[in-house]
CSV table of C-alpha atoms in Angstrom, one decimal:
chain,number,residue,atom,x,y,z
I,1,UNK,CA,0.0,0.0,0.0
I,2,UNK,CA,2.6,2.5,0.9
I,3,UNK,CA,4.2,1.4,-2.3
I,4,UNK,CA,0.9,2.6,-4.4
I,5,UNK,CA,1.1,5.9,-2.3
I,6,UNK,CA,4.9,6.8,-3.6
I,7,UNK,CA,3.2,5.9,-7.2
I,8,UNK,CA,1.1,8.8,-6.4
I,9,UNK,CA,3.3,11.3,-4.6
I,10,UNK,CA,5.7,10.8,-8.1
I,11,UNK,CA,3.2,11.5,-10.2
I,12,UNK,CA,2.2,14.7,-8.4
I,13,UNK,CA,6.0,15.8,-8.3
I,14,UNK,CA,6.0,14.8,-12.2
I,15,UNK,CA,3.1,17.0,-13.2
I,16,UNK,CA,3.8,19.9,-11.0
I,17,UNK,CA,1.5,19.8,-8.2
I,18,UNK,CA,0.9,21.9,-5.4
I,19,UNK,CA,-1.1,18.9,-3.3
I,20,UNK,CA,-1.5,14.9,-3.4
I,21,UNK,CA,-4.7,14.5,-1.5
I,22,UNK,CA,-5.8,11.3,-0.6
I,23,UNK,CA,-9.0,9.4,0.8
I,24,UNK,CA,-8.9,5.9,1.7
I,25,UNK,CA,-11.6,4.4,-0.1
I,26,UNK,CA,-12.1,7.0,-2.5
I,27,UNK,CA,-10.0,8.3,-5.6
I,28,UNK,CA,-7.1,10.4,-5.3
I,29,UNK,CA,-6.5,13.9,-6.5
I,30,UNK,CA,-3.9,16.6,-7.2
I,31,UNK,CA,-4.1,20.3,-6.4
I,32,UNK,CA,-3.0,22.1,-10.4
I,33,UNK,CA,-2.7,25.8,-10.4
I,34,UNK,CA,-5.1,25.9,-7.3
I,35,UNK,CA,-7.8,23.4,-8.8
I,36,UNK,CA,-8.2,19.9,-7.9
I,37,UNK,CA,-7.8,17.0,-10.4
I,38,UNK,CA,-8.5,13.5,-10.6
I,39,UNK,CA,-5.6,11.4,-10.8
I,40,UNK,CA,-6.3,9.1,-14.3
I,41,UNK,CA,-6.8,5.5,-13.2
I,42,UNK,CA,-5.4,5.5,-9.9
I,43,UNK,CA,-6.4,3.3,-7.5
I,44,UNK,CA,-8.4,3.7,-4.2
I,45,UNK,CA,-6.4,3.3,-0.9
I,46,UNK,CA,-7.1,0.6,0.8
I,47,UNK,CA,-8.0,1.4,5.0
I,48,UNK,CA,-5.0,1.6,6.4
I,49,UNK,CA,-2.9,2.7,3.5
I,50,UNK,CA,-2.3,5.7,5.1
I,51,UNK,CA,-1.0,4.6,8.6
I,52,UNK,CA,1.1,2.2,6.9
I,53,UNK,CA,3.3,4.9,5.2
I,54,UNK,CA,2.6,8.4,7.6
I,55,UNK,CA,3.3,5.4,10.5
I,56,UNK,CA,2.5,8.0,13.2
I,57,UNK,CA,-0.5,8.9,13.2
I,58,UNK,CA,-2.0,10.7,16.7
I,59,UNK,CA,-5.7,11.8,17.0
I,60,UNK,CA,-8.3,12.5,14.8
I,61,UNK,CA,-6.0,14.9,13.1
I,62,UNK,CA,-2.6,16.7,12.9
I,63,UNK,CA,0.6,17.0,10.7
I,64,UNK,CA,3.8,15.1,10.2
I,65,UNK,CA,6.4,15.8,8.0
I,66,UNK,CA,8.3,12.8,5.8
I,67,UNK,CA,10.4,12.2,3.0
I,68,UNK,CA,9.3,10.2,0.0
I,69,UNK,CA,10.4,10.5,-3.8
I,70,UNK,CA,13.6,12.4,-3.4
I,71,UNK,CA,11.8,15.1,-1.9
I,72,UNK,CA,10.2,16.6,1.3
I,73,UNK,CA,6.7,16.8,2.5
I,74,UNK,CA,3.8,18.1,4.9
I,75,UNK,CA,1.3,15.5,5.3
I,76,UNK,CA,-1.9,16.8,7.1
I,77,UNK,CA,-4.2,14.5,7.7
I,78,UNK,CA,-7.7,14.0,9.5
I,79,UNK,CA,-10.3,11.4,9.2
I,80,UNK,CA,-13.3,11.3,6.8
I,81,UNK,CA,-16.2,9.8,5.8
I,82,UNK,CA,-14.6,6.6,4.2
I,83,UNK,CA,-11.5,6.4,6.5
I,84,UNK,CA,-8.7,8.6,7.1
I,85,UNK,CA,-7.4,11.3,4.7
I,86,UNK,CA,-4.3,13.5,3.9
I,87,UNK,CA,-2.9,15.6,2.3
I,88,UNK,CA,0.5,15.6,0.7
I,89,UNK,CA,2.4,18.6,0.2
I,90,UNK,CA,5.8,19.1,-1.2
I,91,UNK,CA,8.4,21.4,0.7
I,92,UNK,CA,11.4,23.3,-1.1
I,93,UNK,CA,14.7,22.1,0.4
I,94,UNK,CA,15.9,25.9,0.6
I,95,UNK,CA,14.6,29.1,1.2
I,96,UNK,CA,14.1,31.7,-2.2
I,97,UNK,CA,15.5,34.9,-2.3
I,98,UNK,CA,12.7,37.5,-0.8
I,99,UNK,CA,13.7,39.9,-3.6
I,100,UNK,CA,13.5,36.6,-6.5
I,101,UNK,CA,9.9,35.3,-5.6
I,102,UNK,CA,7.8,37.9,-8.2
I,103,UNK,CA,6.1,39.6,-5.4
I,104,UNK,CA,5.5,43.8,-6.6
I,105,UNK,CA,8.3,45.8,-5.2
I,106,UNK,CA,7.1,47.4,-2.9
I,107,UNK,CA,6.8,44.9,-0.6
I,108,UNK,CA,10.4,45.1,-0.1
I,109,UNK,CA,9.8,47.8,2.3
I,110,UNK,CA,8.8,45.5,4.4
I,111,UNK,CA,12.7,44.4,5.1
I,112,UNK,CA,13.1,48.2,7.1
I,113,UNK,CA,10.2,47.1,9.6
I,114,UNK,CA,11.4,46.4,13.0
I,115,UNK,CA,8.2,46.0,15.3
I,116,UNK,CA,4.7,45.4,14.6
I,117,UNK,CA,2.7,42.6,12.8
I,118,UNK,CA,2.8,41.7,9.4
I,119,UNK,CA,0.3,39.2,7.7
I,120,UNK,CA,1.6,36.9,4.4
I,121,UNK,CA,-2.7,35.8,3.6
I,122,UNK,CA,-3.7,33.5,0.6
I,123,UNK,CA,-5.9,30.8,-0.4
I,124,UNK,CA,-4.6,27.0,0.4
I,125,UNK,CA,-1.9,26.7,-1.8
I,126,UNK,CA,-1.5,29.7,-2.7
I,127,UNK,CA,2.7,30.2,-1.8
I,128,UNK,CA,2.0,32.5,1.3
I,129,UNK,CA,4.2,30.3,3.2
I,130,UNK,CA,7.4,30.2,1.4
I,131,UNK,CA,6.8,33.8,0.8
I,132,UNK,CA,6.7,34.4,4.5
I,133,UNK,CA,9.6,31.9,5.3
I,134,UNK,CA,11.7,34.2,2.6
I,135,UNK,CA,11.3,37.0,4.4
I,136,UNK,CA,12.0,35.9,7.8
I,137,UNK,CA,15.5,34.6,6.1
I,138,UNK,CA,15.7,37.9,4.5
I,139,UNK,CA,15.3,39.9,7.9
I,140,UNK,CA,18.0,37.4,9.4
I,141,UNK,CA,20.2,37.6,6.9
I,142,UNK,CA,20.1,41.7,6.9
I,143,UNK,CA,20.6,42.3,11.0
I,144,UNK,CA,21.4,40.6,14.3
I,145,UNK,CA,18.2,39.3,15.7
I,146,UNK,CA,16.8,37.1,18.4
I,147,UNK,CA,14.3,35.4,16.9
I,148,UNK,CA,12.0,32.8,17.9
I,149,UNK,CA,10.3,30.3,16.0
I,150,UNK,CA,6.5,29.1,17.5
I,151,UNK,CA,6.3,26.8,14.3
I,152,UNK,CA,7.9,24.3,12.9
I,153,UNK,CA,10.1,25.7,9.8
I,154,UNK,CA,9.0,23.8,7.0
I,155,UNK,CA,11.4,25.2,4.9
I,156,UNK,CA,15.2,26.2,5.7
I,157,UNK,CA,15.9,29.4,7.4
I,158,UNK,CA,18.6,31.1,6.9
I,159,UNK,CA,19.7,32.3,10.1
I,160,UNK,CA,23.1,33.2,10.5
I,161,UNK,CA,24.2,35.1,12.0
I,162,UNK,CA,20.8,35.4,14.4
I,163,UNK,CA,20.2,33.8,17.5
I,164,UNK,CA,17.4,31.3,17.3
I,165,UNK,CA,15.9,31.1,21.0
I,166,UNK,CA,14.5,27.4,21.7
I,167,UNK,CA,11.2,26.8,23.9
I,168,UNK,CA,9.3,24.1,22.6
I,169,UNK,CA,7.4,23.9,26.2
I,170,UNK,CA,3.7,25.2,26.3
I,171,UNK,CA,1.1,26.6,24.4
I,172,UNK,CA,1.7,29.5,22.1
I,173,UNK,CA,0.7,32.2,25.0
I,174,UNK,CA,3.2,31.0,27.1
I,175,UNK,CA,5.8,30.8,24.7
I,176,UNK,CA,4.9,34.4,23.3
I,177,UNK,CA,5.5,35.4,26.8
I,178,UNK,CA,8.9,33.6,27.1
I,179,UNK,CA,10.1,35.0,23.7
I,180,UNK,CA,9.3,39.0,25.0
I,181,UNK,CA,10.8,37.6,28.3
I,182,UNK,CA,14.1,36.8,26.3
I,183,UNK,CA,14.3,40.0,24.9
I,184,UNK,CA,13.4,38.7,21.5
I,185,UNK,CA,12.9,41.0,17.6
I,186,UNK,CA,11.3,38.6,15.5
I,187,UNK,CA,8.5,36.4,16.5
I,188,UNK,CA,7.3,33.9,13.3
I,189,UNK,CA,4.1,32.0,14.7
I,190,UNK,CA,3.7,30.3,11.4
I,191,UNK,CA,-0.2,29.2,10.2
I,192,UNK,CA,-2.6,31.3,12.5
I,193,UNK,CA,-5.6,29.6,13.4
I,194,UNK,CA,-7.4,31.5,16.0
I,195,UNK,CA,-4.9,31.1,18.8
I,196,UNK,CA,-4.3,33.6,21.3
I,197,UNK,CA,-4.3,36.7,19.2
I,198,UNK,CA,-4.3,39.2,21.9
I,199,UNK,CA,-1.1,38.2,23.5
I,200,UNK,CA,0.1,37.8,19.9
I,201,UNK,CA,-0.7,41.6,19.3
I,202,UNK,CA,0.7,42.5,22.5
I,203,UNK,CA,3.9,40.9,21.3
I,204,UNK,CA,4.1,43.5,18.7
I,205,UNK,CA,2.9,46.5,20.7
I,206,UNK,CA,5.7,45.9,22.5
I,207,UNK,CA,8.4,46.2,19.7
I,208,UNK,CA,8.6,42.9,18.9
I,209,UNK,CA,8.0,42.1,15.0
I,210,UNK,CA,5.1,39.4,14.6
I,211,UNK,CA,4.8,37.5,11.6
I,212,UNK,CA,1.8,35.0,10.8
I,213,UNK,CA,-0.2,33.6,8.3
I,214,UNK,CA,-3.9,33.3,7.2
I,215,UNK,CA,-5.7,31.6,5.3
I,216,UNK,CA,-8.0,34.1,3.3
I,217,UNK,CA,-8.7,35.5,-0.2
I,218,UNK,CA,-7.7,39.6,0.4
I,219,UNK,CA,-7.5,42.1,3.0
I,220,UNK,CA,-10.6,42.3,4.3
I,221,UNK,CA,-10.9,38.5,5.0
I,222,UNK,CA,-7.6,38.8,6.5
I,223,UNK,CA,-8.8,41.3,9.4
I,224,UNK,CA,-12.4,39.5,9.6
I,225,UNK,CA,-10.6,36.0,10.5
I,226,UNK,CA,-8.1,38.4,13.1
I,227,UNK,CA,-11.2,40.1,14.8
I,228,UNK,CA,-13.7,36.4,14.3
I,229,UNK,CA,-11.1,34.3,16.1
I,230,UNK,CA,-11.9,36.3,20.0
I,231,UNK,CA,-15.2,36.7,21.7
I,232,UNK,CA,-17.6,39.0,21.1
I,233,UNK,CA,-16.5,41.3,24.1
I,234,UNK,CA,-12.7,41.6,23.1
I,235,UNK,CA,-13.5,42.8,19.6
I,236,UNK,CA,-13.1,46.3,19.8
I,237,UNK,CA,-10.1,45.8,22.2
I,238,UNK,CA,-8.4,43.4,19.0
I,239,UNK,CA,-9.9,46.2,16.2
I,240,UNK,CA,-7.6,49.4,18.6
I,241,UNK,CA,-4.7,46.7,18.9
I,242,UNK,CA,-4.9,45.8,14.7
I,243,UNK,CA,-5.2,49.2,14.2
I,244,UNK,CA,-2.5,50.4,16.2
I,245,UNK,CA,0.2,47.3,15.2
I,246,UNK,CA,-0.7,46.4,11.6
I,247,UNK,CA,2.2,47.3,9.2
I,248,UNK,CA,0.9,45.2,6.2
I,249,UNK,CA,-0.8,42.7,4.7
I,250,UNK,CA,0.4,40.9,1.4
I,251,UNK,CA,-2.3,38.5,0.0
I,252,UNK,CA,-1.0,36.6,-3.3
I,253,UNK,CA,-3.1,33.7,-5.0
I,254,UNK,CA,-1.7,31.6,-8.3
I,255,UNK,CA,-3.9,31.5,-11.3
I,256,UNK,CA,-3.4,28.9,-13.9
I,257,UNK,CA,-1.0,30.6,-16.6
I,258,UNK,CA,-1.2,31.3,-20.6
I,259,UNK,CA,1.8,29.4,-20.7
I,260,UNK,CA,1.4,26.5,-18.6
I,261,UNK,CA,2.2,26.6,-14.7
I,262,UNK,CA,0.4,29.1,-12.0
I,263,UNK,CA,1.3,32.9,-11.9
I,264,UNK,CA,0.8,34.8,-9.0
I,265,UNK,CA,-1.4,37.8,-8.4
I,266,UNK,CA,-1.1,40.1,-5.2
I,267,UNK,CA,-3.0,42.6,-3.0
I,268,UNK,CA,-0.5,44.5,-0.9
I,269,UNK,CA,-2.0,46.9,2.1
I,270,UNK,CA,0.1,49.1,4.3
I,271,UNK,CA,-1.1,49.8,7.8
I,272,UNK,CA,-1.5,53.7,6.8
I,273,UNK,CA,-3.1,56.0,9.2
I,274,UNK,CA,-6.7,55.9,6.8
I,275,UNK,CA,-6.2,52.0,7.1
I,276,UNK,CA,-6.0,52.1,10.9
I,277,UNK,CA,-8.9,54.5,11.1
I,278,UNK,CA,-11.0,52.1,8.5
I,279,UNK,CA,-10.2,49.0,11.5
I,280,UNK,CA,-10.5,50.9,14.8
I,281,UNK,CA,-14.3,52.4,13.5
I,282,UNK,CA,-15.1,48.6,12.2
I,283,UNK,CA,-15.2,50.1,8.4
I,284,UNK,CA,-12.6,47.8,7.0
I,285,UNK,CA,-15.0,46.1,4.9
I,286,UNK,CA,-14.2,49.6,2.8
I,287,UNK,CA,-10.6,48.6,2.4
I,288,UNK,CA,-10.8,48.0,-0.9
I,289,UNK,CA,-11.7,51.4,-2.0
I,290,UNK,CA,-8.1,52.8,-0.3
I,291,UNK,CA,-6.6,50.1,-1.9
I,292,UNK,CA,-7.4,51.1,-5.5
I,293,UNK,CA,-6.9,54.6,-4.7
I,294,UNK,CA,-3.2,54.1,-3.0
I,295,UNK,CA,-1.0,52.9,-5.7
I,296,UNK,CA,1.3,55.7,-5.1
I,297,UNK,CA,1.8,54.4,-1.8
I,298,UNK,CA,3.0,51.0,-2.8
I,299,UNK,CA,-0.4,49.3,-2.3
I,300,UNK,CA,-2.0,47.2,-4.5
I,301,UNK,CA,-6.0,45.5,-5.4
I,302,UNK,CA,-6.4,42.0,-6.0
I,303,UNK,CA,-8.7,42.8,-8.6
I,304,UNK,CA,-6.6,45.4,-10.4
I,305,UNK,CA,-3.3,42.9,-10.3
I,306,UNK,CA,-5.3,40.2,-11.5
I,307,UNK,CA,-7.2,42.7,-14.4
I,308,UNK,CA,-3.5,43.9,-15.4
I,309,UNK,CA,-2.4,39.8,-16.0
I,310,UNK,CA,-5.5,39.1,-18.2
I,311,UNK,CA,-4.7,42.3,-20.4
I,312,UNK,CA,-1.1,41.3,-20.6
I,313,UNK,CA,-1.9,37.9,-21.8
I,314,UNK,CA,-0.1,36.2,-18.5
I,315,UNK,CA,-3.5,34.8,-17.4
I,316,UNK,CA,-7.0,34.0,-19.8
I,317,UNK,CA,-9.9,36.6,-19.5
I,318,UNK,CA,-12.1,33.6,-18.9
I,319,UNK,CA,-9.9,32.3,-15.5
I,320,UNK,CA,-9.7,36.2,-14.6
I,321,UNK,CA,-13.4,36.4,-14.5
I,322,UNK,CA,-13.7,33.6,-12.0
I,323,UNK,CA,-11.6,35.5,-9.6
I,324,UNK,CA,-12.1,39.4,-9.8
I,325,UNK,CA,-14.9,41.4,-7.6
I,326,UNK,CA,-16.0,42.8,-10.9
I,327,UNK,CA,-16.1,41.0,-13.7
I,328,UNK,CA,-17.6,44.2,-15.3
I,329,UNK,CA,-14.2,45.6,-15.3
I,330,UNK,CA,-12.3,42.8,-17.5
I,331,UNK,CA,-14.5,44.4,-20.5
């Protein structure tokens, strides 16, 4: 079984996949350019297939890394209807250059930010993580830090010549608390999930620079899963901390490209003074308005990154369409 499961994690190395995701009991799939395909002819995994090769396997749910193929993975996996499930994704053995990944330029300010938090956001699969993992090498590379990592680094950090401060004891509260107890610059917390955010945001009001990730499609969804993941009562104490810590968001999302592959498109925002307003008064929903009016600034709309691929001819008007606001404005 294991052996049918390698079959399957070389074909999605061969055909460029983002994912492998498979169901015992049910077919396999791959993750293309952000869409999920059916694997021709493969077979279903037996029960059990996936114990047999992930061998640990604790809960209902969680995530191991291994190495299959030649190369590195993440394996999440949680159970399903049929039996349990995972998914297979492929890690780079080293960190990109921050300045080489195709991100707009402007996002290299980012490098001169010393306190505060910054947000890499995407869809699932979408690159936000190796983004973010280049520029916490960048940032170590640049100055002498102490920096402490609350997730595992999937992907090689360069750190020299930093000091990495090790506490793998606790939950992430506590170990926020021992990093600004250290005396630490750089906090990287990794994939955010709704876990104590206000001791995350008191990390960075008090200089220390807080670097996460989310899981959403642009700005606004960024700062709607911040503010949805406390209780009702300490929302307007999280919308005064956003607004008063936020020094930028960079969403990116890959589109299946003209000439084969994914391209990326971006939305960049800058925790201006208008933004800050816009999330202490509970009016980001508007953010996209200051976003298409703040090119000058360095900031950028999803829809207007996505609008200039299509005319370009980097990206198919029909694929823009299923991803802008406005479809209107493809013309």
């Amino acid at each position: 079984m294991a052996t049918e499961i390698e079959s399957l994690l070389e074909y999605a190395l061969n055909v460029g996949a983002s994912e492998l995701i498979v169901t015992e009991g049910a077919p396999s799939a791959v993750r293309l350019s952000g869409k999920v395909c059916s694997i021709p002819d493969a077979p279903a995994i037996a029960v059990g297939g996936l114990r047999e090769i992930l061998t640990s396997m604790e809960g209902e749910s969680g995530t191991v890394m291994g190495s299959w193929c030649g190369s590195k993975w993440r394996v999440r996996y949680y159970r399903a209807a049929l039996g349990n499930a995972a998914v297979f994704r492929p890690v780079l053995e080293e960190c990109p250059e921050f300045t080489s990944i195709g991100a707009p330029e402007s996002i290299n300010a980012l490098l001169g930010i010393s306190s505060g938090l910054v947000v890499f956001a995407g869809p699932t699969c979408s690159g936000k993580t190796t983004t973010a993992t280049s520029y916490i090498s960048a940032l170590c590379q640049s100055k002498i830090l102490r920096v402490s990592f609350l997730t595992e680094k999937e992907i090689p950090v360069k750190c020299d010549p930093c000091l990495v401060l090790k506490d793998d004891s606790g939950d992430i509260e506590q170990k926020v608390e021992q990093a600004l107890r250290s005396g630490t610059d750089l906090i990287w917390l990794g994939d955010f999930d709704g876990q104590a955010l206000i001791p995350v945001l008191h990390a960075a009001e008090a200089g220390a620079l807080v670097v996460l990730n989310v899981t959403a499609g642009n700005a606004v969804g960024v700062i709607d899963a911040l503010i949805g993941a406390v209780s009702t009562e300490n929302r307007d104490l999280v919308r005064n901390m956003l607004a008063s810590v936020l020094k930028a968001v960079v969403v990116q999302r890959l589109l299946p490209s003209t000439q084969g592959g994914s391209t990326a498109a971006w939305e960049v925002l800058f925790g201006t003074q208008n933004v800050a307003a816009k999330i202490r008064n509970g009016e980001h929903f508007t953010l996209p308005s200051i976003l298409a009016a703040s090119a000058a600034d360095g900031m950028m709309l999803m829809d207007d990154c996505i609008i200039e691929l299509a005319n370009a001819g980097y990206i198919s008007a029909e694929d823009a369409s299923r991803y802008v606001a406005n479809p209107a404005r493809l013309g």
